[in-house]
PDB file of C-alpha atoms in Angstrom:
ATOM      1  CA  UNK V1174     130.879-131.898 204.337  1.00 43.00           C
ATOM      2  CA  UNK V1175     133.230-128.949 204.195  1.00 48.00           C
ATOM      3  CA  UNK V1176     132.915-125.294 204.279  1.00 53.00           C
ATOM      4  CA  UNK V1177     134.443-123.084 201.418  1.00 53.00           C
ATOM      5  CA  UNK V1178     134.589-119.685 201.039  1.00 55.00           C
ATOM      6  CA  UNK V1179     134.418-116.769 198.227  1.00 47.00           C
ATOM      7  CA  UNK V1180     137.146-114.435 198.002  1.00 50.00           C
ATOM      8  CA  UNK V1181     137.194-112.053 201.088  1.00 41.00           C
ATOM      9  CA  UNK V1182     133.806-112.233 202.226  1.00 38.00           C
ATOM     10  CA  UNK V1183     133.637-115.100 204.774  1.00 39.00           C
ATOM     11  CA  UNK V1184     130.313-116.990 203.182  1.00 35.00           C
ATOM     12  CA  UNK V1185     130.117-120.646 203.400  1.00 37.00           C
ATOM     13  CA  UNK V1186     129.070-122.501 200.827  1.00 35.00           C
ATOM     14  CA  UNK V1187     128.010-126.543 200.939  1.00 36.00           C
ATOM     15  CA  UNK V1188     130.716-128.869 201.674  1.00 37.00           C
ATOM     16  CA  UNK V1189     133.458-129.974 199.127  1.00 37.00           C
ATOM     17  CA  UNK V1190     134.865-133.328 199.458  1.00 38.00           C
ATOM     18  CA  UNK V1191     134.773-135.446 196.638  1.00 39.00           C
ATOM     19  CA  UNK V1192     137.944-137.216 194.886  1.00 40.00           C
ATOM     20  CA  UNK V1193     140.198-139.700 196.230  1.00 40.00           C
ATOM     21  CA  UNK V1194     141.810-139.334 199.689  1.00 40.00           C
ATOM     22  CA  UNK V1195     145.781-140.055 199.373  1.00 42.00           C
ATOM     23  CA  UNK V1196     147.284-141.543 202.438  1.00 40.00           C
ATOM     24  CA  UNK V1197     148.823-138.696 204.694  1.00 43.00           C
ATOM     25  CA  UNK V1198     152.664-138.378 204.192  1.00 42.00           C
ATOM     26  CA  UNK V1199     154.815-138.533 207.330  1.00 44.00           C
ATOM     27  CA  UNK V1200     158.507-138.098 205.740  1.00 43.00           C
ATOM     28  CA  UNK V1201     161.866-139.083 206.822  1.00 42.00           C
ATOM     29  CA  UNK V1202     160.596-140.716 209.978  1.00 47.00           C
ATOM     30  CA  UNK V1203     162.900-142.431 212.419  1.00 47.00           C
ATOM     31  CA  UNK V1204     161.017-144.097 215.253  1.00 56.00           C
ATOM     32  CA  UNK V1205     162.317-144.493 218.927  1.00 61.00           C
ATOM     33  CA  UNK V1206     162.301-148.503 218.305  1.00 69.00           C
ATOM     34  CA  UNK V1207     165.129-147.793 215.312  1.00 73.00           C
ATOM     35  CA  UNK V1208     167.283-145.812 218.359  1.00 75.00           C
ATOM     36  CA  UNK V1209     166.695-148.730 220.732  1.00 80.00           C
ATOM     37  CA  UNK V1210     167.624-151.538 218.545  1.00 82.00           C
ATOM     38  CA  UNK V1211     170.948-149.373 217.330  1.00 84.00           C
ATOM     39  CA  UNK V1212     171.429-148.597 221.249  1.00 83.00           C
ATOM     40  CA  UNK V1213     171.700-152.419 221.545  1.00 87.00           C
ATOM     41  CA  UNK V1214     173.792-153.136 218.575  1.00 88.00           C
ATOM     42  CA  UNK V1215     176.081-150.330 219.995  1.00 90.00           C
ATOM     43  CA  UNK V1216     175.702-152.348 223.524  1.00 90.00           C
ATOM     44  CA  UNK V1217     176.817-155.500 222.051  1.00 91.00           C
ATOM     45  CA  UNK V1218     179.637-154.479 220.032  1.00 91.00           C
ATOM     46  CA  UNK V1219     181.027-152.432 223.293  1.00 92.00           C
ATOM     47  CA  UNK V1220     181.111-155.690 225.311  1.00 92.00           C
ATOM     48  CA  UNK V1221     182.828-157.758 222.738  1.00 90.00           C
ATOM     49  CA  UNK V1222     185.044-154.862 222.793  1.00 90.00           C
ATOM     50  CA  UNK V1223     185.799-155.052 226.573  1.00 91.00           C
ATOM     51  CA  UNK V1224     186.146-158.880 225.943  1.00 87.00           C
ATOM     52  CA  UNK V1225     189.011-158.914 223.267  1.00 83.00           C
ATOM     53  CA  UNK V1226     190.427-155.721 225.557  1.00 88.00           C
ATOM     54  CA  UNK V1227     190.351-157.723 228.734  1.00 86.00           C
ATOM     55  CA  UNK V1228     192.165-160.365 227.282  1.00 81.00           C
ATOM     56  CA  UNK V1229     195.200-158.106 225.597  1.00 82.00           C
ATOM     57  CA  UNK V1230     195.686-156.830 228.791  1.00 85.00           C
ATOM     58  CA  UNK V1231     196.022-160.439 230.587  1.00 82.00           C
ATOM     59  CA  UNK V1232     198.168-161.544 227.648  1.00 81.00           C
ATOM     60  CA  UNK V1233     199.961-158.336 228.079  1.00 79.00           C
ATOM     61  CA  UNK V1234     200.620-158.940 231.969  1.00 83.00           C
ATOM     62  CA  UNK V1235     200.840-162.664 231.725  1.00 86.00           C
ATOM     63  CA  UNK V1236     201.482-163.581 228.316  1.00 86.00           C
ATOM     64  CA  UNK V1237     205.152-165.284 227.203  1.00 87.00           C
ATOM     65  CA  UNK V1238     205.677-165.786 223.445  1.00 88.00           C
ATOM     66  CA  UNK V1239     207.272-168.989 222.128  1.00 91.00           C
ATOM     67  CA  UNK V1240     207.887-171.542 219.531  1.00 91.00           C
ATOM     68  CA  UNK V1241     205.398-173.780 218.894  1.00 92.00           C
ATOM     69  CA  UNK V1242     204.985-176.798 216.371  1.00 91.00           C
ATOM     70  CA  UNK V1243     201.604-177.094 214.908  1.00 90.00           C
ATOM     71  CA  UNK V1244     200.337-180.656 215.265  1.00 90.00           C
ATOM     72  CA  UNK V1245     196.888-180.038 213.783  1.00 86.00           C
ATOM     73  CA  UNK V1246     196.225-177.329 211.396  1.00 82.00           C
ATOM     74  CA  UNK V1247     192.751-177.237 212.210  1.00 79.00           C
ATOM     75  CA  UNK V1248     189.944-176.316 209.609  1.00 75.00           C
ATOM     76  CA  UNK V1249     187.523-173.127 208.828  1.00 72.00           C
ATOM     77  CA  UNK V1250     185.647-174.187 212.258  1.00 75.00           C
ATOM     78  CA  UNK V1251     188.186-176.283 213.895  1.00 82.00           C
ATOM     79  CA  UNK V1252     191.507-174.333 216.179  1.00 84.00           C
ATOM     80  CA  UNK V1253     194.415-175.773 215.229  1.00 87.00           C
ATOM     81  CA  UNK V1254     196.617-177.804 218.101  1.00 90.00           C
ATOM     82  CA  UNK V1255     199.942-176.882 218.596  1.00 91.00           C
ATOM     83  CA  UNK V1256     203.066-177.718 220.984  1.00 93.00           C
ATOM     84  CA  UNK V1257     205.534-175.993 222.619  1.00 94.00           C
ATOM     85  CA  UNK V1258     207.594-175.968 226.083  1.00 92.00           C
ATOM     86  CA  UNK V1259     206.636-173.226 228.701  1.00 91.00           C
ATOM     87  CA  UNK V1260     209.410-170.732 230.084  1.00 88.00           C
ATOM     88  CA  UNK V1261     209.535-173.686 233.326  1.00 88.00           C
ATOM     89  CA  UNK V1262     210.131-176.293 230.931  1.00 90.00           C
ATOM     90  CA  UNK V1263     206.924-177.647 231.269  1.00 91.00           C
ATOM     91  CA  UNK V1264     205.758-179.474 227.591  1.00 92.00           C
ATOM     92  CA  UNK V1265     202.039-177.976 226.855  1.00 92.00           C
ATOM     93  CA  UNK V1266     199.836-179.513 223.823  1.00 93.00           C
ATOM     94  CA  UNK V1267     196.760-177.324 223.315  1.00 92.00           C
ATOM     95  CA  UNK V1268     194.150-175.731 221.071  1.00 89.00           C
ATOM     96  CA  UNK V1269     195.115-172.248 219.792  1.00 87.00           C
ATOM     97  CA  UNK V1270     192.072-169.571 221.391  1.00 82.00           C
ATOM     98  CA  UNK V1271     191.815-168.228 217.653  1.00 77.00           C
ATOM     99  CA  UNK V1272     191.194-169.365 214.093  1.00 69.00           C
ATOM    100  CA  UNK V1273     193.073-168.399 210.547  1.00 66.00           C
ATOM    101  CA  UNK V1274     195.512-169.919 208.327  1.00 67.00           C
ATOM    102  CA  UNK V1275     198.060-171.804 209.794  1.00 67.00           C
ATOM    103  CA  UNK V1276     201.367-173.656 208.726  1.00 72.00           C
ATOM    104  CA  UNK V1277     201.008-177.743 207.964  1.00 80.00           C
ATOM    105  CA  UNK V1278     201.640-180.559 210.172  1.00 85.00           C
ATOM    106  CA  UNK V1279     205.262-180.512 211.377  1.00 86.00           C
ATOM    107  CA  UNK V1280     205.796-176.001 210.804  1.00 88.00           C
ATOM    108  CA  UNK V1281     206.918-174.068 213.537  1.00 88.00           C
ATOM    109  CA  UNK V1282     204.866-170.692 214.447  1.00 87.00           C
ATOM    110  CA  UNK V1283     204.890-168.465 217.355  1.00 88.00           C
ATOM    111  CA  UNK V1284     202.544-168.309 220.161  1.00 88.00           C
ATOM    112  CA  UNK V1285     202.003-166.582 223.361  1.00 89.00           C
ATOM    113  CA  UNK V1286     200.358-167.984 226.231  1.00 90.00           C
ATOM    114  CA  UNK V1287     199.048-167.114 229.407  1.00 88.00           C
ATOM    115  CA  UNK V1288     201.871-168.193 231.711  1.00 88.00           C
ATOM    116  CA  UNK V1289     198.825-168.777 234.789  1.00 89.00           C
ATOM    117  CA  UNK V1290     197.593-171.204 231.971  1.00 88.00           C
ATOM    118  CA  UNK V1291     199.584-172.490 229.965  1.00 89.00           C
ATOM    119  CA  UNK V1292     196.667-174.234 228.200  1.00 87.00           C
ATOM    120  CA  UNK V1293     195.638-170.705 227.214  1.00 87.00           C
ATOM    121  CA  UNK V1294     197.454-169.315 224.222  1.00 89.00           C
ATOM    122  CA  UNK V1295     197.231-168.015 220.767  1.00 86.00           C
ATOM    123  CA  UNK V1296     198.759-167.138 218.176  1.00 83.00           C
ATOM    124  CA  UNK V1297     201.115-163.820 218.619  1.00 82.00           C
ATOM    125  CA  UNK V1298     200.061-161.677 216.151  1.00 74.00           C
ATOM    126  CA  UNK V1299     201.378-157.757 217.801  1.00 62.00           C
ATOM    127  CA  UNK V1300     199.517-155.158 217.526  1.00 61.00           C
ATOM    128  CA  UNK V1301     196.529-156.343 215.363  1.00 64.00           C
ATOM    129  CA  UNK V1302     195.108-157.530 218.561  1.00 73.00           C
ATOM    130  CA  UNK V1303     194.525-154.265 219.887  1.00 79.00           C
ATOM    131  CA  UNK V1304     193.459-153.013 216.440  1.00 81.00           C
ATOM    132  CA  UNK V1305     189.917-155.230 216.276  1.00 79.00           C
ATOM    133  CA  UNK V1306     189.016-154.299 219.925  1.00 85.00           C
ATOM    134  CA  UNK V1307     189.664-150.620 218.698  1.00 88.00           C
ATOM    135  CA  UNK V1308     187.801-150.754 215.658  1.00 89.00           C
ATOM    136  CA  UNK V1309     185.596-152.562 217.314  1.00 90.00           C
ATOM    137  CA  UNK V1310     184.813-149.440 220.082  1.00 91.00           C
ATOM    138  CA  UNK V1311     184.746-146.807 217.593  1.00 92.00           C
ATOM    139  CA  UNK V1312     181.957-148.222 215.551  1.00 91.00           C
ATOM    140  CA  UNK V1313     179.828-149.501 219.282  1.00 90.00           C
ATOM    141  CA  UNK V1314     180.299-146.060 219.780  1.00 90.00           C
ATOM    142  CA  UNK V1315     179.363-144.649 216.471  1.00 91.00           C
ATOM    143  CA  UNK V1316     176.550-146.541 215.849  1.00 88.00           C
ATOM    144  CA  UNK V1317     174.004-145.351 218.868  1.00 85.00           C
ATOM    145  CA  UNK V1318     175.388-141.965 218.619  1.00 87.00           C
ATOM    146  CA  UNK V1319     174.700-141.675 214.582  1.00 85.00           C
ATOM    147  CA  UNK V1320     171.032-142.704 215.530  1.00 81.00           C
ATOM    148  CA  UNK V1321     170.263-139.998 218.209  1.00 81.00           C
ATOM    149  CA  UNK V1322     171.810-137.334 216.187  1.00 80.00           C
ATOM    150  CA  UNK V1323     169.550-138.524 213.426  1.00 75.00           C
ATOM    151  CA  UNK V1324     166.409-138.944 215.847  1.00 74.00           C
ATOM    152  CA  UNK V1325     166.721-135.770 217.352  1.00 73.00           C
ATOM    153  CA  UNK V1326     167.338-133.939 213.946  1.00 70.00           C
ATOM    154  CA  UNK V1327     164.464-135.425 212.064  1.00 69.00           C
ATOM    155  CA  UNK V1328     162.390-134.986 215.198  1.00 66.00           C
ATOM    156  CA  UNK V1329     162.985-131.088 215.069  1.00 66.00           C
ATOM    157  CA  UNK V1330     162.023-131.166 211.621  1.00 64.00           C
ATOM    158  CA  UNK V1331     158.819-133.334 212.080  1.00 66.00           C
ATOM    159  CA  UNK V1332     157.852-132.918 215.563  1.00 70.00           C
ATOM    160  CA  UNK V1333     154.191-133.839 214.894  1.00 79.00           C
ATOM    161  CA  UNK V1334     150.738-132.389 214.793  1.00 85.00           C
ATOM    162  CA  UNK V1335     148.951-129.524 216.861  1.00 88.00           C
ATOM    163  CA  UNK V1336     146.326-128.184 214.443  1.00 90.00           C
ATOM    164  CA  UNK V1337     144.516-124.995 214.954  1.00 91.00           C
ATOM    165  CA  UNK V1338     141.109-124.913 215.588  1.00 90.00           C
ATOM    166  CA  UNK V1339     139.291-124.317 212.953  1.00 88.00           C
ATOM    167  CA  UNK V1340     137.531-120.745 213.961  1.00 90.00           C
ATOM    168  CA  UNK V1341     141.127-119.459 214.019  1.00 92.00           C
ATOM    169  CA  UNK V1342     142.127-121.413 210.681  1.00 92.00           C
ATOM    170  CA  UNK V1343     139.073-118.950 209.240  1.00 91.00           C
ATOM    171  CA  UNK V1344     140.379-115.715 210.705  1.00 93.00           C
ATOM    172  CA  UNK V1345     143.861-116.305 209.457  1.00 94.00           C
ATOM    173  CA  UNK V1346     142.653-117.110 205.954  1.00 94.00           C
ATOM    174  CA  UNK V1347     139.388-115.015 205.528  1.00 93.00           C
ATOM    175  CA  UNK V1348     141.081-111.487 204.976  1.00 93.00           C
ATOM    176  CA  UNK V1349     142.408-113.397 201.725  1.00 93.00           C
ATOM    177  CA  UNK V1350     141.245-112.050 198.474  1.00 93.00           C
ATOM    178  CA  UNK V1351     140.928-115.942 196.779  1.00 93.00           C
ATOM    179  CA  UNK V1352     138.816-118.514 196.864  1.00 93.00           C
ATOM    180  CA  UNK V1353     139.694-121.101 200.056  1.00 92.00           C
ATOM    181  CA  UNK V1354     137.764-123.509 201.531  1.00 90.00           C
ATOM    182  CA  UNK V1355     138.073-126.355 205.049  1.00 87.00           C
ATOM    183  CA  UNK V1356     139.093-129.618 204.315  1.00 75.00           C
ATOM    184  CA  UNK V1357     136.537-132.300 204.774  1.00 63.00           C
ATOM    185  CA  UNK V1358     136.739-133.854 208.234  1.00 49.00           C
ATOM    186  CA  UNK V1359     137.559-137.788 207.375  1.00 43.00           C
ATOM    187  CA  UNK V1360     136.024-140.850 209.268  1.00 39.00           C
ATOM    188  CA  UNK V1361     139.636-141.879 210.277  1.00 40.00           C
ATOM    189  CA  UNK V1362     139.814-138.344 212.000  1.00 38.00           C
ATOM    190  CA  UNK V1363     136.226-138.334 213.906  1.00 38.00           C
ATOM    191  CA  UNK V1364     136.617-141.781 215.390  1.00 41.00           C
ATOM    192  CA  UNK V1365     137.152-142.461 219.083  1.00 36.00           C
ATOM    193  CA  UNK V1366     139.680-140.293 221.282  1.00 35.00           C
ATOM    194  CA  UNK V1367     140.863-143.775 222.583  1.00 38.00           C
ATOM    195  CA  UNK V1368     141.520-144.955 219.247  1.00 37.00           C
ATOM    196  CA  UNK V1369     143.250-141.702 218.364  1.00 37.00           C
ATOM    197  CA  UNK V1370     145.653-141.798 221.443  1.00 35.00           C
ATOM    198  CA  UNK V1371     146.551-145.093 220.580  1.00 37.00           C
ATOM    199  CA  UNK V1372     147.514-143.888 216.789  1.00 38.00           C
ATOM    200  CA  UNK V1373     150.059-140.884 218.274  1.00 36.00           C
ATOM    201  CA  UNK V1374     151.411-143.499 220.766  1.00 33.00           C
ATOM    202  CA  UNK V1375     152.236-145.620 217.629  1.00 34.00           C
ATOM    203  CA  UNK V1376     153.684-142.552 216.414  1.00 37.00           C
ATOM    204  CA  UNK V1377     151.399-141.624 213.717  1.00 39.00           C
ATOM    205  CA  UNK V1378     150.628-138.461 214.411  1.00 44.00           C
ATOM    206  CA  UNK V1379     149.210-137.683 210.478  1.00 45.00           C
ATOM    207  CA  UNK V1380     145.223-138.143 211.361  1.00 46.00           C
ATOM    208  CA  UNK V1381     145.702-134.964 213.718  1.00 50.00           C
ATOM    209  CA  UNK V1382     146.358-132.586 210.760  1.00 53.00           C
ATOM    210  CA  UNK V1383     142.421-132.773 209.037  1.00 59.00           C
ATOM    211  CA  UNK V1384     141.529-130.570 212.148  1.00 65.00           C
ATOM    212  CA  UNK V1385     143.182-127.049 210.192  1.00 84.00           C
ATOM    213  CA  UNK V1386     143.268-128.853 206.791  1.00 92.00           C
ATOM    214  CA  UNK V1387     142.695-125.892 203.973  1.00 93.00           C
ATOM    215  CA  UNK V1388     142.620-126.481 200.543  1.00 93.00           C
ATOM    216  CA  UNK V1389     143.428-123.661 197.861  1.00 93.00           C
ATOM    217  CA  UNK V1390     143.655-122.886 194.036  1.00 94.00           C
ATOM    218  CA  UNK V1391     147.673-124.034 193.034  1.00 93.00           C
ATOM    219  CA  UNK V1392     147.877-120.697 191.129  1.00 93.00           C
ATOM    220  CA  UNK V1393     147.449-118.985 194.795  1.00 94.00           C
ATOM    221  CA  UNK V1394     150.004-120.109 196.392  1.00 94.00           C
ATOM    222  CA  UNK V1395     151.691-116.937 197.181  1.00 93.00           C
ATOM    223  CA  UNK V1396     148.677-115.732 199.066  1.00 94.00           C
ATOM    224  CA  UNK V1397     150.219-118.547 201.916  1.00 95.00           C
ATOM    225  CA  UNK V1398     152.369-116.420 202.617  1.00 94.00           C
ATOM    226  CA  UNK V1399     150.575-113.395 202.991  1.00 93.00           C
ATOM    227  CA  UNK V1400     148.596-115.097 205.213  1.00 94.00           C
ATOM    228  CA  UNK V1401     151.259-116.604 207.129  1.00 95.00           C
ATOM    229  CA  UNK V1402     153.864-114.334 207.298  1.00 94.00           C
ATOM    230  CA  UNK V1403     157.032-115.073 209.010  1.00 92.00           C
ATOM    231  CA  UNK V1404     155.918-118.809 209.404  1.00 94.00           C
ATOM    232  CA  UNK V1405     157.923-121.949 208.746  1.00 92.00           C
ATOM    233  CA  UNK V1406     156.459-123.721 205.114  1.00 93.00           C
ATOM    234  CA  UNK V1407     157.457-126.837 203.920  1.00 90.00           C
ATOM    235  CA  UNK V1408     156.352-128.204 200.320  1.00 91.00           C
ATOM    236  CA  UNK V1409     155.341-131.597 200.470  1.00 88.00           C
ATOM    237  CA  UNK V1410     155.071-134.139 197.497  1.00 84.00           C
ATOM    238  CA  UNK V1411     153.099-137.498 197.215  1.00 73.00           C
ATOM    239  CA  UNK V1412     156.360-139.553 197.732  1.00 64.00           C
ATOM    240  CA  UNK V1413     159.178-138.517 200.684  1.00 61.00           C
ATOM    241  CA  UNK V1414     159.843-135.627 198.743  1.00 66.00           C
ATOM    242  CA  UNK V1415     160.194-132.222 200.762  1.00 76.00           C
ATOM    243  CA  UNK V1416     161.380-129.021 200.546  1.00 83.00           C
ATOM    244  CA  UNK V1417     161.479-125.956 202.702  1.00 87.00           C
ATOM    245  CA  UNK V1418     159.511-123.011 200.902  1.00 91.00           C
ATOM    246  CA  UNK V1419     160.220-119.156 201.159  1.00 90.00           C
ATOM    247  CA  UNK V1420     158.515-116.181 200.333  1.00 88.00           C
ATOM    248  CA  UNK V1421     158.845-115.524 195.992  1.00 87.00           C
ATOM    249  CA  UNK V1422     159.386-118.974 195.464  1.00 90.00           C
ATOM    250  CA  UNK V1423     156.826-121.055 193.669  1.00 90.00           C
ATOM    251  CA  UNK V1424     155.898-124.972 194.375  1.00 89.00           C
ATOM    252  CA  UNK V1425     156.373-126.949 192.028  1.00 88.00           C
ATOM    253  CA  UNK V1426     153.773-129.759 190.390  1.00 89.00           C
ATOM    254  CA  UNK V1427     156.004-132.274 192.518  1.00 88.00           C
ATOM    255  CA  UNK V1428     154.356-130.784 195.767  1.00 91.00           C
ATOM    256  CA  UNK V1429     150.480-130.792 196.595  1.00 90.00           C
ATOM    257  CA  UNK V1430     150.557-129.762 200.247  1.00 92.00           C
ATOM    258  CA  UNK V1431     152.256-127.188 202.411  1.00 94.00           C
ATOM    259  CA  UNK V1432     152.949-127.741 206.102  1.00 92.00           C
ATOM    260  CA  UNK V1433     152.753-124.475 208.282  1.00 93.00           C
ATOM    261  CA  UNK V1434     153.829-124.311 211.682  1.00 92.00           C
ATOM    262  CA  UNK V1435     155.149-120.587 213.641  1.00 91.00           C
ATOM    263  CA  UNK V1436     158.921-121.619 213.698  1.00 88.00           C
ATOM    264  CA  UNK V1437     161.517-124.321 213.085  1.00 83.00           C
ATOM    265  CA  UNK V1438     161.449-127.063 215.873  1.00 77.00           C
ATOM    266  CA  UNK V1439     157.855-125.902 216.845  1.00 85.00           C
ATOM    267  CA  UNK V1440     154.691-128.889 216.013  1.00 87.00           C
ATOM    268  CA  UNK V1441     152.972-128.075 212.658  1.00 89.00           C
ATOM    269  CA  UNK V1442     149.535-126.063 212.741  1.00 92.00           C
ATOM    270  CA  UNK V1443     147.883-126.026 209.411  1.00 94.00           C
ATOM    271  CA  UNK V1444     148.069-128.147 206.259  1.00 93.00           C
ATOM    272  CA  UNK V1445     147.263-126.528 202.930  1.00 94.00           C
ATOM    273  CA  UNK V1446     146.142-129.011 199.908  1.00 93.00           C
ATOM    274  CA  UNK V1447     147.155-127.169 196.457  1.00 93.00           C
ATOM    275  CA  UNK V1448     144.363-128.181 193.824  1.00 92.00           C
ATOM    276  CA  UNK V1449     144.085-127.297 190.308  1.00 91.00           C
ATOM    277  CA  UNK V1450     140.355-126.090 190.003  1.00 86.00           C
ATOM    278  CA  UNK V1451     137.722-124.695 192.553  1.00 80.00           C
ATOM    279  CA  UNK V1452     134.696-126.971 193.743  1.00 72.00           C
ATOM    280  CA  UNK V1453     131.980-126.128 191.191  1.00 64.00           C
ATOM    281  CA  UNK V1454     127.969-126.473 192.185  1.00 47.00           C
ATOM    282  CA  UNK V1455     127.322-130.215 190.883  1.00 41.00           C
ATOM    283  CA  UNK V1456     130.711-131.099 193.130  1.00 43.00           C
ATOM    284  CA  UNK V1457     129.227-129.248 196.235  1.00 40.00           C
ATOM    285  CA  UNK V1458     125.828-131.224 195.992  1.00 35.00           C
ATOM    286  CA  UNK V1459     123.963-127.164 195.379  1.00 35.00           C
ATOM    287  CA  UNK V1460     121.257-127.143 193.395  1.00 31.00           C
TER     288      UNK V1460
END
């Protein structure tokens, strides 16, 4: 049951919680496991990097270029097999270390092999070969570090939940001269602390917020900010829809709920459900 109040007088009233819970928005969330997994894919993509790298640099130190004649064009999964006489005069047959389009049977094409293995060679293609390592860097590099910035500045925007308690959720909002009343405590909110701790480990934090959950009239919105002056609002809507909302401005239908916490970066404090009418006597179970 909750508590709701008359204008500027303080006296409770029977509880008011009827209608149809919506699920608790949490928008624009990016959870640690998204930051891991791109960590990884930046991880990976680093070390295939320092592969192709560590190989331009042997072919650079060790590598010869020659004529080759392809003997075996190879196929979309198949290196092609080519032959060609080393700078000692040594004759080398061998599979190619990469893959693409080659010449037919019988064409010439150029190659560059490792001169402490002959068998080792490829096909000498200049300076793309440092391009795809390269490429390759900048993006192993991009990827983790577009995820943090992202984690960090969704994280400052949606920290999580601290509510008030509610005795100082009624001496913010008593002085008020509207009609206000306490959210109804839900079952999902009064079950065990163990269950709870398990929820914000999981990261959903959006249980927490029924503790200072107010509801008001929609055409009273401005009295938010009277009561919460200098504090950081945020309309929130039914889908991800959010917007940050100053003093003068009005909410539109899109947005049921404000968020209220002291400052930017700080956890949020109080939730405030916008409703269209007040609880009448039949809702509030008074005879």
């Amino acid at each position: 049951m909750a508590d709701w109040h008359t204008p500027a007088m303080g006296i409770r009233l029977p509880g008011f919680g009827g209608g149809r819970r919506r699920p608790e928005p949490v928008p624009f969330r990016l959870g640690v496991d998204v930051v891991w997994k791109a960590f990884a894919a930046g991880i990976v993509l680093l070390v295939l990097a320092a592969y192709w790298f560590y190989w331009n640099v042997t072919y650079a130190e060790y590598g010869t270029a020659v004529t080759a004649e392809v003997l075996d064009a190879g196929g979309p999964k198949e290196r092609p097999t080519v032959r060609f006489v080393t700078r000692k005069g040594v004759p080398t047959v061998t599979r190619l270390t990469d893959y693409g389009d080659y010449p037919g049977v019988g064409k010439t094409i150029t190659v560059e092999y490792d001169e402490r293995d002959p068998g080792r060679a490829r096909r000498y293609e200049g300076s793309w070969y440092w391009a795809y390592p390269a490429g390759v860097t900048v993006i192993g590099l991009a990827v983790p570090a577009t995820a943090v910035w992202i984690f960090y500045r969704r994280r400052r925007r949606y920290p999580g939940w601290e509510p008030l308690a509610r005795a100082d959720v009624t001496e913010i909002f008593s002085p008020l001269p509207v009609l206000w009343w306490v959210g109804p405590r839900s079952a999902e909110s009064s079950e065990g602390s163990d269950k709870q701790k398990g929820d914000k480990q999981k990261g959903d934090n959006s249980r927490d917020c029924q503790e200072a959950h107010v509801l008001m009239l929609r055409r009273d919105q401005q009295e938010i900010h009277r009561a919460l002056p200098g504090w950081d609002l945020w309309g929130v809507g039914a889908g991800p829809g959010v917007e940050r909302w100053r003093a003068g401005q009005r909410l539109s239908m899109a947005y049921d709920e404000v968020w209220c916490r002291r400052r930017r970066g700080e956890t949020w404090r109080v939730k405030i459900s916008l409703v269209e009418s007040a609880p009448s006597a039949e809702a509030t179970g008074r005879q």
